[in-house]
Each structure stands twice: as structure tokens, then as C-alpha cells.
Coordinates of C-alpha atoms and ligand atoms in Angstrom, one line a residue:
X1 CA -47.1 60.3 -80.0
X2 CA -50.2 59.7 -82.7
X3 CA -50.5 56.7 -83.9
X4 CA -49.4 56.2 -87.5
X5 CA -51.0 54.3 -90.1
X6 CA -50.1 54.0 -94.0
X7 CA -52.7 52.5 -96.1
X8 CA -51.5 51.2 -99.6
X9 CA -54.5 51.2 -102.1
X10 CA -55.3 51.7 -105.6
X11 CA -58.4 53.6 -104.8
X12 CA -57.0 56.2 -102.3
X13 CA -60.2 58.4 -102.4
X14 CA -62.3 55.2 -101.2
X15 CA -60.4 55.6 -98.1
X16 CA -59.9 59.1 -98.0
X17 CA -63.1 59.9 -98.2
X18 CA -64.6 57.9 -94.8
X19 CA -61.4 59.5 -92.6
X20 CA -62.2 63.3 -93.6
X21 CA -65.7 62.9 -92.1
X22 CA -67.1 62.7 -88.8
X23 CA -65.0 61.0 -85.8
X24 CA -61.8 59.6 -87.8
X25 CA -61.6 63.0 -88.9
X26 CA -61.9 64.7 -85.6
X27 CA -59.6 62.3 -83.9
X28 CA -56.7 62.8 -86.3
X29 CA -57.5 67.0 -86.0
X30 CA -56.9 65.9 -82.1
X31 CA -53.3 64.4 -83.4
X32 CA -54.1 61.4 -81.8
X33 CA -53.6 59.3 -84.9
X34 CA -51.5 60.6 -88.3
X35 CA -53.3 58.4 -91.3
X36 CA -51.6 58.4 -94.8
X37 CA -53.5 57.5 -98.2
X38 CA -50.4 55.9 -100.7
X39 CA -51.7 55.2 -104.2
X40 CA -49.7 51.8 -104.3
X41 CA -49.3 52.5 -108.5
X42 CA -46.3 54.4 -107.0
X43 CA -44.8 51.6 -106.8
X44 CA -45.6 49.9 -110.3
X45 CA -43.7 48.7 -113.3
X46 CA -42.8 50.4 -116.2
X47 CA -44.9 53.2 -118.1
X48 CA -48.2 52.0 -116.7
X49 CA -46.9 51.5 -113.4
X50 CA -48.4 47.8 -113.6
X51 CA -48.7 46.5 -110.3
X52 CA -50.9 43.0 -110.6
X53 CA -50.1 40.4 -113.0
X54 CA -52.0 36.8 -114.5
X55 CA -51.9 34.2 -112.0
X56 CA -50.4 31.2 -112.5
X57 CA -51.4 28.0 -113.6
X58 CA -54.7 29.6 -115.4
X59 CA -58.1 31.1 -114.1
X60 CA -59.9 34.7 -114.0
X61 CA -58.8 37.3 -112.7
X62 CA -55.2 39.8 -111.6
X63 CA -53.1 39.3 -108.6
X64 CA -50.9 41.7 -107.3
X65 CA -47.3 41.6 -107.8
X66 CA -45.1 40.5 -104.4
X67 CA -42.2 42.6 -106.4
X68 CA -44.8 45.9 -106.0
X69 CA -45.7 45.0 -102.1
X70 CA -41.9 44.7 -101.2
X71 CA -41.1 48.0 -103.2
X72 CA -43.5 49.6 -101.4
X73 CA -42.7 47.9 -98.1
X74 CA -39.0 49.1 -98.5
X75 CA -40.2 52.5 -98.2
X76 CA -42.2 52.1 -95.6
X77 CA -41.9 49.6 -93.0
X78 CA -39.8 50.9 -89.8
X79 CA -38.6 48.7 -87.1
X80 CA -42.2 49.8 -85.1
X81 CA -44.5 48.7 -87.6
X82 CA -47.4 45.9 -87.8
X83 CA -47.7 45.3 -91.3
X84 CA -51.3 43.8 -92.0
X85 CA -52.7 42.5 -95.2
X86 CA -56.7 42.5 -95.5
X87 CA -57.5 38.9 -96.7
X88 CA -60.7 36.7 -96.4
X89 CA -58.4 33.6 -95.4
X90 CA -56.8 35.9 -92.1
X91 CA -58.1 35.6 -88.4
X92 CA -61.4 37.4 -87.9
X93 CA -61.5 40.6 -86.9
X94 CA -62.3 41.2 -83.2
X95 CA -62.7 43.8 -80.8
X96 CA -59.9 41.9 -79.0
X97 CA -57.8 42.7 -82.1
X98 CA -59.1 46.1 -82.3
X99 CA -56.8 46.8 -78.6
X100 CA -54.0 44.6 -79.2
X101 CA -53.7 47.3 -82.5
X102 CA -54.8 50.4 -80.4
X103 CA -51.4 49.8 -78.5
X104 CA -49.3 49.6 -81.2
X105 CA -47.4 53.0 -82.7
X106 CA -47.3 52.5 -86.6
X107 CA -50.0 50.4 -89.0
X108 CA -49.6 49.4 -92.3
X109 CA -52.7 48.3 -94.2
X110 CA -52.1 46.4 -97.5
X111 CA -55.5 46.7 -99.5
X112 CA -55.5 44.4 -102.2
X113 CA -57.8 44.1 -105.3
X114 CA -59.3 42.0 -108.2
X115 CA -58.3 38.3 -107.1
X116 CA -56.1 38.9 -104.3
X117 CA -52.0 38.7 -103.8
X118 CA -49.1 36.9 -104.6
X119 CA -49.2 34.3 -102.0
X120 CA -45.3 35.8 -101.3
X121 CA -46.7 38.8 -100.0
X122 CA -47.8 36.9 -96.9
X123 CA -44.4 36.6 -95.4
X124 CA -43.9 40.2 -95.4
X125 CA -46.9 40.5 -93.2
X126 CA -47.4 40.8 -89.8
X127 CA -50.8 40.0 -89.8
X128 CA -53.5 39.0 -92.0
X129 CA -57.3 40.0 -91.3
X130 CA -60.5 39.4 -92.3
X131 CA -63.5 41.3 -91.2
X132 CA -65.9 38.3 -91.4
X133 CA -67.0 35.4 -94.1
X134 CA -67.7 37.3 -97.1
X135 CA -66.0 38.5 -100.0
X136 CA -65.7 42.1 -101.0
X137 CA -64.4 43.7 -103.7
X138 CA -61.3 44.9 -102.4
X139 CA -59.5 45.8 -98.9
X140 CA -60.5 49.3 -98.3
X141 CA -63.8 48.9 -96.3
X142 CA -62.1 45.7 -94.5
X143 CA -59.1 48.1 -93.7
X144 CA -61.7 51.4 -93.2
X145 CA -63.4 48.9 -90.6
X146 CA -60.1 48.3 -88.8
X147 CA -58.8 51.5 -88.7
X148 CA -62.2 53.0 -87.3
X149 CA -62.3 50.2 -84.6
X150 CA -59.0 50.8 -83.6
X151 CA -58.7 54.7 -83.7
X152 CA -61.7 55.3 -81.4
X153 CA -59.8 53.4 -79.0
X154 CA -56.8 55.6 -78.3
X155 CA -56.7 57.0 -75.4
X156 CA -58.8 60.5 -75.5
X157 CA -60.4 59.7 -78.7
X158 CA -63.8 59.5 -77.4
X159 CA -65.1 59.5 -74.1
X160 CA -63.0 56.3 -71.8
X161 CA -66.2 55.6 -70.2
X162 CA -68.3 54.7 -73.4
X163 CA -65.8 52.3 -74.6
X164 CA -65.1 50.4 -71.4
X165 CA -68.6 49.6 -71.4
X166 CA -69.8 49.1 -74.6
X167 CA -70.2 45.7 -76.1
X168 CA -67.6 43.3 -76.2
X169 CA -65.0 45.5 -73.8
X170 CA -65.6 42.9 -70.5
X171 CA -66.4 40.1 -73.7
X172 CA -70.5 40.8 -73.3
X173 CA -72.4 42.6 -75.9
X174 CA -74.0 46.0 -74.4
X175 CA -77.0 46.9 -72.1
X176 CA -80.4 47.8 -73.9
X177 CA -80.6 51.3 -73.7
X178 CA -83.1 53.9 -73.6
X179 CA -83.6 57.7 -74.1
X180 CA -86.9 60.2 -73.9
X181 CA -89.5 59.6 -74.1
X182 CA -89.9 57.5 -70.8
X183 CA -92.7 56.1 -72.4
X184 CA -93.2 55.4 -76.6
X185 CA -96.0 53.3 -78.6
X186 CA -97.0 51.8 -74.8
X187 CA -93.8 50.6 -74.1
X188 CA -92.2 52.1 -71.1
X189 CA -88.7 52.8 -69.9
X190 CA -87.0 49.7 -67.2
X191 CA -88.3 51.9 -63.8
X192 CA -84.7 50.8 -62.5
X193 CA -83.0 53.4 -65.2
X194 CA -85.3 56.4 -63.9
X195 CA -85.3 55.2 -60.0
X196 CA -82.1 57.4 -59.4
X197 CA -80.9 54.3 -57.5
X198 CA -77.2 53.8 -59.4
X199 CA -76.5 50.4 -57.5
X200 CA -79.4 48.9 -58.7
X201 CA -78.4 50.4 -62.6
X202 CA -75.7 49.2 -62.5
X203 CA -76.3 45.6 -61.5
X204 CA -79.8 45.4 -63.9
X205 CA -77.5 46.7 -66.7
X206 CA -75.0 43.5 -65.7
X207 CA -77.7 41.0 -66.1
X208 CA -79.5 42.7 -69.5
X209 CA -76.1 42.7 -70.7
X210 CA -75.6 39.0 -69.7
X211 CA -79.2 37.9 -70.8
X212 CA -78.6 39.6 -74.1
X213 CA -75.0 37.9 -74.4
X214 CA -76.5 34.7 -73.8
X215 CA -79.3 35.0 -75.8
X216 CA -77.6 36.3 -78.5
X217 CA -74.3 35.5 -78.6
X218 CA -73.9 32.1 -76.3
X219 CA -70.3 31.3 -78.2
X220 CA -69.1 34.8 -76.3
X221 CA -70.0 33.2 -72.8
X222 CA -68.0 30.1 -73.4
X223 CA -64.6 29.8 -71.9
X224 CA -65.0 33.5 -70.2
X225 CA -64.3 33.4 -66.6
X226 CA -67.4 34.9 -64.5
X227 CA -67.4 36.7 -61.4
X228 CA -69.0 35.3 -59.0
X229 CA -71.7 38.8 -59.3
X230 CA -71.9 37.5 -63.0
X231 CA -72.1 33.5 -62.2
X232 CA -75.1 34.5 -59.6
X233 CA -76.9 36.9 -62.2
X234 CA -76.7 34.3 -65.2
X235 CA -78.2 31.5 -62.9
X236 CA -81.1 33.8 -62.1
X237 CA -81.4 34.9 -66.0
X238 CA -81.1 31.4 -66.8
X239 CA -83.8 30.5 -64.2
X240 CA -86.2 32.5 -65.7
X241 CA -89.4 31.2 -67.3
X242 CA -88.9 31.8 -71.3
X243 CA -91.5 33.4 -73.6
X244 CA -93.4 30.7 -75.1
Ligands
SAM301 N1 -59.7 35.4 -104.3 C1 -59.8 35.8 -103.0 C2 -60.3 34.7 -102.2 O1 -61.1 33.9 -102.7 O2 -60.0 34.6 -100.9 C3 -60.8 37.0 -102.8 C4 -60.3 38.3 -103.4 S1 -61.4 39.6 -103.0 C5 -62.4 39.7 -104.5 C6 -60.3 41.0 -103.2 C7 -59.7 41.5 -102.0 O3 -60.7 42.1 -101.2 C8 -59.0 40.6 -101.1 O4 -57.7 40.3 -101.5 C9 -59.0 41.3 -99.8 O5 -58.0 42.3 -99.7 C10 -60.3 42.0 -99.8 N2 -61.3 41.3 -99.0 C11 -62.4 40.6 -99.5 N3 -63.1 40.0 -98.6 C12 -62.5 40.4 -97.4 C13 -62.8 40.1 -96.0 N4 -63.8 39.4 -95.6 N5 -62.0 40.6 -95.1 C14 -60.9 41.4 -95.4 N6 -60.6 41.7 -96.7 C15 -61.4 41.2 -97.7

């Protein structure tokens, strides 16, 4: 069964666009996800199919009609679904997330516009995301960001073995890697990654991957429960003498 995803936007060729091309595109020609463009004016009031209204209480700005979202919900929310509204103020977007919706069998993404929704609409959420502190112009790229992190996750999408070790899959950002030439602008290759010795890869890419982690991204490290491989090659990164 693909997964399903709706997307409700007033600028359907915004995300129409990124999911023709490249990977998104492949992996729905694969059938391994179904993804629907809905021009939420469909769902608007009268002649001009009005779907955002003045907010109350004064200040610049439109705000989108809960009436609209629940017309549109109506038609398509199913018992299945995981309704999710893009929003600065909902929890950050994480690869954690990114599984949690890989699982799941139907998405709707709510993409809203100008200064944001009804605070109603809320309720008829499921969840609310953010894809980091900033503000953008609208939801499309926050929900084209979801979507893509999600999608490459199914199962078959892309190769298993890329995205169970890629960064943040064991809670670690990536290895450095390297491709020809062996040597470029003096700097050489790791001898490890050309030794043929796959034991000794894989436990040099553990500890790059824990020195960049920790270098990088400490916050990632705290709370996560090492192996003891992982306690023993973090002591020796940690013992290291630092670049002065
Ligand atoms: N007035 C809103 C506020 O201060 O939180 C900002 C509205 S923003 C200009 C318009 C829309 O862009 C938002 O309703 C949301 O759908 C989307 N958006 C903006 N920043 C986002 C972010 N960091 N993550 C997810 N969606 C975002």
C-alpha cells in the first residue's frame, strides 16, 4: 500500500513542481507513495472562493478561515489519517519525526499563508510542525521538506543501507566521506578507507562520526545511551590533544 499524502495549498504548482523532479518523482513512479496537490480555494466562500479573512482585534495581515480548513477536512480526512498543520509555533522537525511519519499510511499537510490560521484550526490537527526558527512565507517548503524527509524513508525508496547510516539514523550526524581522487590539493584520503580492512572502516567511521557529533552537535550526545564500543571511542576522541 503507498503511502498517501494530500497537501492543501493555495499555490499547488509551488509543490507540484519539487515532487515531479528527481527522487519524489521516482519514488511515487515506484508507487511507493500517492501525493495529491488540492488548491484549498476549492473550498472557499462565495464567488471568489474567499478562504482567509481580517483577524481579530486589529493588525496586518489575512488569516485563514477554520470554516475553509474543516470544509476541506470533511472531504478528506479518513479514520487513517495524521492531519498536520505547518506552523512556526509546532515541535521541530526531526529526523525522529521524519520515521514516526514514514510508518504512517495517509498525510495531510495544511499549508497556510499570509499571517497564518484561525487558531480553531489547531484542534482539527494532529500535529503541528515547524521546520526550524524562522519564518517563511508560507507552508509549502516547510511541508516540501517533510514530505521529502519522510518519503525517502519508505521502505524501497532508496537504498536501506544509505539511510540506516546516514546522519541522525543511530542519533549521530554522518562519517566524513571521501571519493577519487585518493589524493586532492595535498590532502589525502584516511589510509583506513583504502586499506581494504572493513573492521577497521567500520570502527574509524564510529569514532569520526562520534568526534563530528560531539564537535558539532554536543546537544545530540546528551541523554543518548552509548554502547559500551561508543563510550570507549568517545573517551579516546575526547582524550585527544585539540588543535590549538
Ligand atoms: N504569523 C505567524 C507567526 O508569527 O507565527 C507566521 C506566519 S508565516 C508568514 C505564514 C505561514 O508560513 C505559516 O502559517 C506557516 O504555515 C508557514 N511557516 C512559516 N515559517 C514556518 C516554519 N518555520 N515551519 C513551518 N511552517 C512555517
Amino acid at each position: 500500500m503507498p503511502l498517501e499524502i494530500d497537501v492543501l495549498t493555495l499555490f499547488p504548482p509551488m509543490v507540484e513542481g519539487p515532487i515531479r523532479e528527481s527522487i519524489p518523482a521516482r519514488i511515487q513512479e515506484q508507487g511507493l507513495a500517492a501525493i495529491r496537490v488540492h488548491d484549498l480555494r476549492r473550498w472557499g466562500l462565495g464567488r471568489h472562493r474567499t478562504v482567509d479573512d481580517y483577524t481579530y482585534g486589529g493588525g496586518a495581515g489575512m488569516v485563514l478561515r477554520a470554516d475553509v480548513v474543516a470544509a476541506a477536512l470533511a472531504d478528506l480526512r479518513r479514520p487513517d489519517s495524521v492531519v498536520i498543520l505547518l506552523d512556526p509555533a509546532g515541535e521541530v522537525f526531526r529526523q525522529s519525526v521524519a520515521h514516526a511519519l514514514a510508518g504512517s499510511s495517509h498525510l495531510v499537510f495544511l499549508c497556510p499563508r499570509y499571517e497564518g490560521v484561525d487558531d480553531r484550526v489547531r484542534a482539527m490537527c494532529d500535529r503541528e510542525i515547524s521546520i526550524g526558527d524562522y519564518v517563511l512565507t508560507g507552508g509549502e517548503l516547510a511541508a516540501l521538506v517533510v514530505i521529502d524527509a519522510v518519503i525517502r524513508l519508505l521502505p524501497g525508496a532508496i537504498d536501506d543501507a544509505s539511510t540506516a547510516e546516514e546522519s541522525f539514523a543511530a542519533g549521530l550526524l554522518e562519517y566524513p566521506q571521501y571519493t577519487r581522487p585518493a589524493e586532492f590539493d595535498g590532502v589525502s584520503v584516511p589510509h583506513v578507507l583504502v586499506s581494504g580492512h572493513h573492521e577497521q572502516v567500520r570502527q574509524w567511521r564510529l569514532r569520526e562520526s562520534l568526534r563530528r557529533t560531539l564537535e558539532r552537535r554536543p546537544d545530540l550526545l546528551e541523554g543518548r545511551a552509548l554502547t559500551k564500543e561508543e563510550a570507549k571511542l568517545l573517551a579516546e576522541v575526547r582524550s585527544e590533544p585539540r588543535d590549538p
